[in-house]
C-alpha cells in the first residue's frame, strides 16, 4: 500500500538552528514527492517538489530511494518558518496526492 | 488572486442534515479533489474527479458523495451528516501531470 510517514508530530527548535523534518514513504514504483506547507491562517501551499531539485526559502529535500526517504532540511531556521509541514507523494495515474500526518515546526526566538 | 474558492469558511449543521460543500476554480484545471484534514491524521482523500461528470473514490468515501457537472465546480455532499464528519474540508485542483495542487482556504464543518 502507498503510505507516507512523518514520525514527528512536533519539532521545536531555536532560531538559527538546523532543521530536518523527516518523511518516509512506501511505494513500489517511482513516486513523485512533494512538501507542502501551511502557515497560520493561510492556505496549504506547495513548498517544493523533488523533480525540480530546487531550494525554496532555504529549504531543500533529497529523494533517497534506497531509504525511501524525502527529508526536508534547512541549515538555519527562522521564526517565519513556523508552520505545519506535510510530505506527500503521487503515484501517477490520476495524480492524486497521498499525504503524511504532518509535522508542526515551531521556531523559537 | 484567489484561484480555488470554497463557498463557506465555517459551517454548523445538525446530525442527519444533508450538507453541500461547494468548490469553484478559475484555472481551467481538469483534476479536482476533496480532502478532510484532521489533527494527527493529516489530509485524507475523500473523492476526486479528473473530468466533468467523472469521479473516483478516495481513501475515505463512506458517507460522502460528489458532483461535477461543470469543469470549474466540484461539490462534496454529506448525505446525512454525523458528528464524526466534523472536520476541516479542503478542496484542491491540479493540471495533470500533477506538479502542484492549488488549495482552497477550507471549510470548517461542525456537526452537532
Tab-separated table of N, CA, C and O in Angstrom, chain A residues 2 4 6 9 32 34 36-38 41-46 48-49 51 54 84 86 88-90 92-102 104, chain B residues 2-5 9 31 33 35 37-45 48 50 56-59 90 94-105:
chain	number	residue	atom	x	y	z
A	2	UNK	N	0.380	2.283	-0.623
A	2	UNK	CA	1.137	3.531	-0.658
A	2	UNK	C	0.933	4.271	0.658
A	2	UNK	O	-0.194	4.423	1.122
A	4	UNK	N	2.704	7.485	3.398
A	4	UNK	CA	3.695	8.493	3.745
A	4	UNK	C	3.722	8.610	5.264
A	4	UNK	O	2.674	8.795	5.885
A	6	UNK	N	5.352	10.574	8.552
A	6	UNK	CA	6.105	11.658	9.161
A	6	UNK	C	6.146	11.344	10.651
A	6	UNK	O	5.144	11.498	11.341
A	9	UNK	N	5.319	14.615	15.299
A	9	UNK	CA	4.163	15.498	15.251
A	9	UNK	C	4.594	16.941	15.453
A	9	UNK	O	4.016	17.867	14.887
A	32	UNK	N	6.342	10.556	-7.382
A	32	UNK	CA	6.678	11.976	-7.346
A	32	UNK	C	6.476	12.422	-5.896
A	32	UNK	O	5.453	12.103	-5.295
A	34	UNK	N	6.598	15.520	-2.782
A	34	UNK	CA	6.382	16.938	-2.562
A	34	UNK	C	6.431	17.265	-1.069
A	34	UNK	O	6.167	16.405	-0.223
A	36	UNK	N	4.474	20.220	1.233
A	36	UNK	CA	3.504	21.294	1.313
A	36	UNK	C	3.622	21.954	2.679
A	36	UNK	O	3.966	21.313	3.670
A	37	UNK	N	3.277	23.244	2.735
A	37	UNK	CA	3.378	23.988	3.983
A	37	UNK	C	2.093	24.776	4.213
A	37	UNK	O	1.462	25.252	3.267
A	38	UNK	N	1.701	24.866	5.474
A	38	UNK	CA	0.530	25.661	5.841
A	38	UNK	C	0.908	26.579	6.991
A	38	UNK	O	1.105	26.118	8.126
A	41	UNK	N	-3.284	30.432	9.558
A	41	UNK	CA	-4.396	31.150	8.908
A	41	UNK	C	-4.183	31.353	7.407
A	41	UNK	O	-4.726	32.291	6.824
A	42	UNK	N	-3.372	30.490	6.812
A	42	UNK	CA	-3.184	30.559	5.363
A	42	UNK	C	-3.526	29.216	4.721
A	42	UNK	O	-3.666	28.203	5.396
A	43	UNK	N	-3.640	29.253	3.415
A	43	UNK	CA	-3.936	28.030	2.671
A	43	UNK	C	-2.727	27.108	2.629
A	43	UNK	O	-1.578	27.545	2.723
A	44	UNK	N	-3.017	25.856	2.450
A	44	UNK	CA	-1.959	24.884	2.198
A	44	UNK	C	-1.350	25.199	0.833
A	44	UNK	O	-2.069	25.445	-0.140
A	45	UNK	N	-0.036	25.215	0.774
A	45	UNK	CA	0.615	25.575	-0.485
A	45	UNK	C	1.840	24.705	-0.728
A	45	UNK	O	2.471	24.212	0.206
A	46	UNK	N	2.161	24.560	-1.993
A	46	UNK	CA	3.319	23.762	-2.364
A	46	UNK	C	4.600	24.469	-1.947
A	46	UNK	O	4.775	25.660	-2.231
A	48	UNK	N	7.981	22.584	-2.169
A	48	UNK	CA	8.894	22.160	-3.213
A	48	UNK	C	8.571	20.728	-3.652
A	48	UNK	O	7.829	20.009	-2.996
A	49	UNK	N	9.123	20.353	-4.788
A	49	UNK	CA	8.907	19.015	-5.348
A	49	UNK	C	10.257	18.435	-5.739
A	49	UNK	O	11.155	19.171	-6.154
A	51	UNK	N	11.278	16.610	-8.208
A	51	UNK	CA	11.703	16.552	-9.596
A	51	UNK	C	12.420	17.829	-10.020
A	51	UNK	O	13.239	17.817	-10.926
A	54	UNK	N	14.907	21.940	-6.419
A	54	UNK	CA	15.066	23.367	-6.155
A	54	UNK	C	15.199	23.619	-4.665
A	54	UNK	O	14.950	22.749	-3.839
A	84	UNK	N	2.914	24.261	9.666
A	84	UNK	CA	2.641	22.825	9.550
A	84	UNK	C	3.188	22.364	8.213
A	84	UNK	O	2.900	22.987	7.175
A	86	UNK	N	3.672	19.197	5.456
A	86	UNK	CA	3.168	17.897	5.029
A	86	UNK	C	4.025	17.359	3.888
A	86	UNK	O	4.285	18.066	2.911
A	88	UNK	N	4.139	14.581	0.831
A	88	UNK	CA	3.110	13.939	0.021
A	88	UNK	C	3.746	13.248	-1.174
A	88	UNK	O	4.806	13.660	-1.655
A	89	UNK	N	3.084	12.205	-1.643
A	89	UNK	CA	3.533	11.539	-2.857
A	89	UNK	C	2.362	11.336	-3.799
A	89	UNK	O	1.209	11.223	-3.376
A	90	UNK	N	2.678	11.311	-5.064
A	90	UNK	CA	1.683	10.916	-6.052
A	90	UNK	C	2.234	9.748	-6.838
A	90	UNK	O	3.360	9.783	-7.328
A	92	UNK	N	1.242	8.735	-9.602
A	92	UNK	CA	0.948	8.880	-11.022
A	92	UNK	C	-0.489	8.513	-11.314
A	92	UNK	O	-1.326	8.504	-10.427
A	93	UNK	N	-0.780	8.180	-12.521
A	93	UNK	CA	-2.159	7.871	-12.870
A	93	UNK	C	-2.992	9.129	-12.857
A	93	UNK	O	-2.725	10.067	-13.589
A	94	UNK	N	-3.996	9.180	-11.985
A	94	UNK	CA	-4.838	10.360	-11.912
A	94	UNK	C	-4.274	11.421	-10.983
A	94	UNK	O	-4.963	12.351	-10.606
A	95	UNK	N	-3.023	11.229	-10.583
A	95	UNK	CA	-2.288	12.269	-9.870
A	95	UNK	C	-2.843	12.607	-8.503
A	95	UNK	O	-2.666	13.716	-8.028
A	96	UNK	N	-3.515	11.699	-7.865
A	96	UNK	CA	-3.967	12.011	-6.521
A	96	UNK	C	-2.757	12.056	-5.594
A	96	UNK	O	-1.784	11.333	-5.766
A	97	UNK	N	-2.808	12.945	-4.617
A	97	UNK	CA	-1.742	13.081	-3.643
A	97	UNK	C	-2.083	12.311	-2.379
A	97	UNK	O	-3.202	12.374	-1.887
A	98	UNK	N	-1.092	11.612	-1.878
A	98	UNK	CA	-1.225	10.920	-0.597
A	98	UNK	C	-0.355	11.672	0.400
A	98	UNK	O	0.855	11.827	0.189
A	99	UNK	N	-0.967	12.138	1.485
A	99	UNK	CA	-0.282	12.984	2.452
A	99	UNK	C	0.112	12.207	3.706
A	99	UNK	O	-0.553	11.249	4.107
A	100	UNK	N	1.182	12.687	4.332
A	100	UNK	CA	1.513	12.224	5.666
A	100	UNK	C	0.682	12.968	6.700
A	100	UNK	O	-0.121	13.847	6.361
A	101	UNK	N	0.902	12.627	7.961
A	101	UNK	CA	0.105	13.219	9.040
A	101	UNK	C	0.537	14.645	9.378
A	101	UNK	O	-0.182	15.357	10.077
A	102	UNK	N	1.704	15.038	8.886
A	102	UNK	CA	2.160	16.403	9.110
A	102	UNK	C	3.068	16.540	10.322
A	102	UNK	O	2.972	15.767	11.291
A	104	UNK	N	4.441	19.719	12.837
A	104	UNK	CA	4.401	21.144	13.181
A	104	UNK	C	5.792	21.585	13.573
A	104	UNK	O	6.390	21.017	14.497
B	2	UNK	N	-7.391	34.953	-5.922
B	2	UNK	CA	-7.913	33.683	-5.440
B	2	UNK	C	-8.221	32.775	-6.606
B	2	UNK	O	-8.867	33.180	-7.574
B	3	UNK	N	-7.728	31.535	-6.566
B	3	UNK	CA	-7.887	30.598	-7.663
B	3	UNK	C	-8.891	29.490	-7.356
B	3	UNK	O	-9.568	29.018	-8.243
B	4	UNK	N	-8.908	29.015	-6.121
B	4	UNK	CA	-9.840	27.977	-5.690
B	4	UNK	C	-10.657	28.539	-4.536
B	4	UNK	O	-10.090	28.901	-3.506
B	5	UNK	N	-11.949	28.606	-4.746
B	5	UNK	CA	-12.837	29.235	-3.772
B	5	UNK	C	-13.785	28.215	-3.179
B	5	UNK	O	-14.472	27.499	-3.907
B	9	UNK	N	-16.570	29.394	4.926
B	9	UNK	CA	-15.387	29.228	5.760
B	9	UNK	C	-15.726	28.415	7.010
B	9	UNK	O	-14.940	27.572	7.433
B	31	UNK	N	-8.323	18.264	-13.016
B	31	UNK	CA	-8.458	17.455	-11.802
B	31	UNK	C	-8.894	18.288	-10.608
B	31	UNK	O	-8.360	19.379	-10.368
B	33	UNK	N	-10.186	17.771	-6.277
B	33	UNK	CA	-10.059	16.840	-5.152
B	33	UNK	C	-10.762	17.383	-3.914
B	33	UNK	O	-10.787	18.592	-3.696
B	35	UNK	N	-10.451	16.721	0.234
B	35	UNK	CA	-9.766	16.103	1.357
B	35	UNK	C	-10.429	16.555	2.653
B	35	UNK	O	-11.009	17.627	2.720
B	37	UNK	N	-9.097	17.274	6.655
B	37	UNK	CA	-7.857	17.490	7.380
B	37	UNK	C	-8.147	17.387	8.864
B	37	UNK	O	-8.944	18.151	9.412
B	38	UNK	N	-7.521	16.416	9.509
B	38	UNK	CA	-7.728	16.194	10.936
B	38	UNK	C	-6.388	16.132	11.655
B	38	UNK	O	-5.437	15.504	11.141
B	39	UNK	N	-6.281	16.715	12.827
B	39	UNK	CA	-5.006	16.692	13.576
B	39	UNK	C	-4.541	15.263	13.812
B	39	UNK	O	-5.310	14.393	14.218
B	40	UNK	N	-3.269	15.034	13.536
B	40	UNK	CA	-2.696	13.708	13.751
B	40	UNK	C	-2.953	12.725	12.621
B	40	UNK	O	-2.348	11.656	12.588
B	41	UNK	N	-3.847	13.077	11.723
B	41	UNK	CA	-4.165	12.195	10.594
B	41	UNK	C	-3.767	12.802	9.258
B	41	UNK	O	-3.759	12.103	8.236
B	42	UNK	N	-3.454	14.074	9.246
B	42	UNK	CA	-3.081	14.728	8.002
B	42	UNK	C	-4.273	14.935	7.094
B	42	UNK	O	-5.406	15.121	7.550
B	43	UNK	N	-4.030	14.891	5.800
B	43	UNK	CA	-5.084	15.039	4.802
B	43	UNK	C	-5.436	13.668	4.238
B	43	UNK	O	-4.554	12.926	3.825
B	44	UNK	N	-6.708	13.382	4.231
B	44	UNK	CA	-7.174	12.111	3.680
B	44	UNK	C	-8.125	12.389	2.516
B	44	UNK	O	-9.043	13.204	2.639
B	45	UNK	N	-7.884	11.677	1.425
B	45	UNK	CA	-8.635	11.916	0.203
B	45	UNK	C	-10.015	11.280	0.288
B	45	UNK	O	-10.145	10.090	0.538
B	48	UNK	N	-12.131	12.309	-5.800
B	48	UNK	CA	-11.528	13.183	-6.777
B	48	UNK	C	-12.194	13.002	-8.136
B	48	UNK	O	-12.911	12.022	-8.359
B	50	UNK	N	-11.438	13.679	-12.412
B	50	UNK	CA	-10.461	14.020	-13.437
B	50	UNK	C	-11.119	14.560	-14.707
B	50	UNK	O	-10.456	14.817	-15.708
B	56	UNK	N	-13.944	9.529	-8.802
B	56	UNK	CA	-13.285	8.342	-8.296
B	56	UNK	C	-13.259	8.411	-6.775
B	56	UNK	O	-13.036	9.488	-6.211
B	57	UNK	N	-13.469	7.284	-6.130
B	57	UNK	CA	-13.388	7.246	-4.676
B	57	UNK	C	-11.944	7.393	-4.226
B	57	UNK	O	-11.029	6.866	-4.848
B	58	UNK	N	-11.798	8.108	-3.123
B	58	UNK	CA	-10.505	8.196	-2.487
B	58	UNK	C	-10.383	7.155	-1.394
B	58	UNK	O	-10.933	6.059	-1.505
B	59	UNK	N	-9.709	7.521	-0.325
B	59	UNK	CA	-9.463	6.560	0.752
B	59	UNK	C	-10.602	6.464	1.764
B	59	UNK	O	-10.754	5.445	2.426
B	90	UNK	N	-10.932	20.424	2.690
B	90	UNK	CA	-10.118	21.162	1.742
B	90	UNK	C	-10.396	20.689	0.328
B	90	UNK	O	-10.401	19.484	0.055
B	94	UNK	N	-5.798	20.666	-9.858
B	94	UNK	CA	-4.477	20.464	-10.435
B	94	UNK	C	-4.617	20.140	-11.912
B	94	UNK	O	-5.648	19.662	-12.380
B	95	UNK	N	-3.523	20.401	-12.619
B	95	UNK	CA	-3.453	20.038	-14.027
B	95	UNK	C	-2.567	18.814	-14.158
B	95	UNK	O	-1.459	18.801	-13.641
B	96	UNK	N	-3.044	17.755	-14.799
B	96	UNK	CA	-2.178	16.582	-14.985
B	96	UNK	C	-1.082	16.876	-15.997
B	96	UNK	O	-1.327	17.590	-16.956
B	97	UNK	N	0.138	16.338	-15.875
B	97	UNK	CA	0.599	15.621	-14.675
B	97	UNK	C	0.705	16.567	-13.500
B	97	UNK	O	0.948	17.749	-13.667
B	98	UNK	N	0.539	16.023	-12.309
B	98	UNK	CA	0.400	16.868	-11.140
B	98	UNK	C	1.736	17.392	-10.657
B	98	UNK	O	2.517	16.664	-10.084
B	99	UNK	N	1.978	18.664	-10.900
B	99	UNK	CA	3.171	19.280	-10.371
B	99	UNK	C	2.830	20.342	-9.350
B	99	UNK	O	3.528	21.315	-9.193
B	100	UNK	N	1.748	20.138	-8.651
B	100	UNK	CA	1.373	21.074	-7.591
B	100	UNK	C	-0.115	21.325	-7.572
B	100	UNK	O	-0.685	21.699	-8.580
B	101	UNK	N	-0.696	21.072	-6.421
B	101	UNK	CA	-2.100	21.369	-6.227
B	101	UNK	C	-2.261	22.831	-5.841
B	101	UNK	O	-1.395	23.417	-5.189
B	102	UNK	N	-3.417	23.398	-6.175
B	102	UNK	CA	-3.845	24.676	-5.633
B	102	UNK	C	-5.012	24.400	-4.702
B	102	UNK	O	-6.007	23.813	-5.130
B	103	UNK	N	-4.858	24.792	-3.451
B	103	UNK	CA	-5.870	24.508	-2.442
B	103	UNK	C	-6.770	25.704	-2.196
B	103	UNK	O	-6.354	26.865	-2.329
B	104	UNK	N	-7.997	25.400	-1.795
B	104	UNK	CA	-8.887	26.416	-1.274
B	104	UNK	C	-8.545	26.714	0.173
B	104	UNK	O	-7.670	26.075	0.772
B	105	UNK	N	-9.245	27.669	0.746
B	105	UNK	CA	-8.949	28.082	2.122
B	105	UNK	C	-9.602	27.172	3.157
B	105	UNK	O	-9.328	27.289	4.344
